[in-house]
Short mmCIF file of C-alpha atoms in Angstrom, two decimals:
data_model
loop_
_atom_site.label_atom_id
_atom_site.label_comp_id
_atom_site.label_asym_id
_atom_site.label_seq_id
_atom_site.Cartn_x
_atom_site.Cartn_y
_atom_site.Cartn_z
CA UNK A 91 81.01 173.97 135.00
CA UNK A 92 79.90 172.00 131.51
CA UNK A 93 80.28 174.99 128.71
CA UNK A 94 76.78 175.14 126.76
CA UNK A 95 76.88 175.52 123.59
CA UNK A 96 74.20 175.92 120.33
CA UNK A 97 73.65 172.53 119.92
CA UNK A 98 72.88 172.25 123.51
CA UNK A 99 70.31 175.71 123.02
CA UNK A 100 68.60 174.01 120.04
CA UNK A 101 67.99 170.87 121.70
CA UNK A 102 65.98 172.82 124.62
CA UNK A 103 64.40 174.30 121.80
CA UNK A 104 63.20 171.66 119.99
CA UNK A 105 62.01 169.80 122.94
CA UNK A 106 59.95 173.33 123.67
CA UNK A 107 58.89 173.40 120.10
CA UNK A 108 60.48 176.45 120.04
CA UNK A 109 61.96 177.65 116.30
CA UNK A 110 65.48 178.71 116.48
CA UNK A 111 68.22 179.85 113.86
CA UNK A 112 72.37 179.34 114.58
CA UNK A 113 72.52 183.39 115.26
CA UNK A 114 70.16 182.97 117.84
CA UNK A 115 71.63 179.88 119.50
CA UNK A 116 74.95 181.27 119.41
CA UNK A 117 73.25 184.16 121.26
CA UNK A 118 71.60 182.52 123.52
CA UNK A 119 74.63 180.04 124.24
CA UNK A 120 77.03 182.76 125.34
CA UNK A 121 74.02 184.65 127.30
CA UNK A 122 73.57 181.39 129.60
CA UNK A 123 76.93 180.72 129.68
CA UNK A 124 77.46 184.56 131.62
CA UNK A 125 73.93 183.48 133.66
CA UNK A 126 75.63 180.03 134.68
CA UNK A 127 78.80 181.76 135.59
CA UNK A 128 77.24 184.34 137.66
CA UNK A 129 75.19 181.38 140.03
CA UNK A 130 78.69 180.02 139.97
CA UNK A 131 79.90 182.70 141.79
CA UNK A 132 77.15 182.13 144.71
CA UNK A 133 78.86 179.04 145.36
CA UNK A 134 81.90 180.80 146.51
CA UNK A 135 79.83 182.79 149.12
CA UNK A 136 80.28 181.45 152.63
CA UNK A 137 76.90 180.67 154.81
CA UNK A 138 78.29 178.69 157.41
CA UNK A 139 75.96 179.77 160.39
CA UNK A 140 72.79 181.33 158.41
CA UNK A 141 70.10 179.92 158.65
CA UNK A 142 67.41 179.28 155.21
CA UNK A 143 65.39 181.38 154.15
CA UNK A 144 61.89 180.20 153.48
CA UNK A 145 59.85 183.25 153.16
CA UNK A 146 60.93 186.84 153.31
CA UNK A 147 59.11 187.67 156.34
CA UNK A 148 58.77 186.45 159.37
CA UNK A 149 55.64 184.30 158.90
CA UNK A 150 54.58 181.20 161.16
CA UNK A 151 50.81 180.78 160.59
CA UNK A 152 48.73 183.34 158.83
CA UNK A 153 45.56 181.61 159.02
CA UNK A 154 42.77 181.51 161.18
CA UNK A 155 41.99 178.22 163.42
CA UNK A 156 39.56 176.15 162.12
CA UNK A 157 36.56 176.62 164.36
CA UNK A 158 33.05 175.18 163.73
CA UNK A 159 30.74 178.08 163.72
CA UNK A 160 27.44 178.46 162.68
CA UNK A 161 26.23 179.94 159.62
CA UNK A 162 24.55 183.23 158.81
CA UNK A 163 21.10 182.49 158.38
CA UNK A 164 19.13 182.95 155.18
CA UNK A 165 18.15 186.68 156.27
CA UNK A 166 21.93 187.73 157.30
CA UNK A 167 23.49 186.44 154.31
CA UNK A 168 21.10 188.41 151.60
CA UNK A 169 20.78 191.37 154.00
CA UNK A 170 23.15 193.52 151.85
CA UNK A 171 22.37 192.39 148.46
CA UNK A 172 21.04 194.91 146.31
CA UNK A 173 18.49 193.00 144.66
CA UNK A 174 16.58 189.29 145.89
CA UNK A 175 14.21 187.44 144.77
CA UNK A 176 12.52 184.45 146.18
CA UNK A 177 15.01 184.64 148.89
CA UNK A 178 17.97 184.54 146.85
CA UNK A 179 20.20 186.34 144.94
CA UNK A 180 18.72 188.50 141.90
CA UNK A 181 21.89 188.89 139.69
CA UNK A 182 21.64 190.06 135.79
CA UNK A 183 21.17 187.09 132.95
CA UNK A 184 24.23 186.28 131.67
CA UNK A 185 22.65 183.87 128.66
CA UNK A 186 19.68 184.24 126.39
CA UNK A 187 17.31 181.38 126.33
CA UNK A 188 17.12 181.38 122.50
CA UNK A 189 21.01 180.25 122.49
#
């Protein structure tokens, strides 16, 4: 594994516009050098014979076919609104008129 070091850190800085001192890289440097060295060690693990994991359950299709159905009428759809008007929804003004 490529050692990082601060000049490394304060490159990834500046190309996130990110404002960074030498204490800091330093810092930061030896703190992603542990993080690198621990994924390092998942390399060592042997997974001969498992299979991926995609998703951490059991999934295969959680949605609903796509059927052609037809609509709620006019009546159904405002039939639990709590206010209409005109045969639509009566909802409170969000904007003044004098703006």
């Amino acid at each position: 594994m490529e050692h990082i070091n601060k000049e490394q850190v304060k490159h990834v800085a500046h190309l996130s516009k990110i404002e960074i001192n030498d204490q800091d890289a330093g810092k930061f440097s030896e703190q992603l050098e542990k993080i690198m060295s621990f994924a390092d060690q998942l390399d060592e693990v042997d997974t001969e014979g498992v299979k991926p994991t995609y998703h951490v359950l059991d999934l295969v299709n959680v949605f609903r076919d796509d059927a052609v159905v037809d609509p709620l009428s006019q009546e159904d759809a405002l039939s639990n609104a709590h206010s209409t008007i005109d045969g639509q929804f009566k909802v409170p003004q969000v904007m003044n008129d004098s703006e």
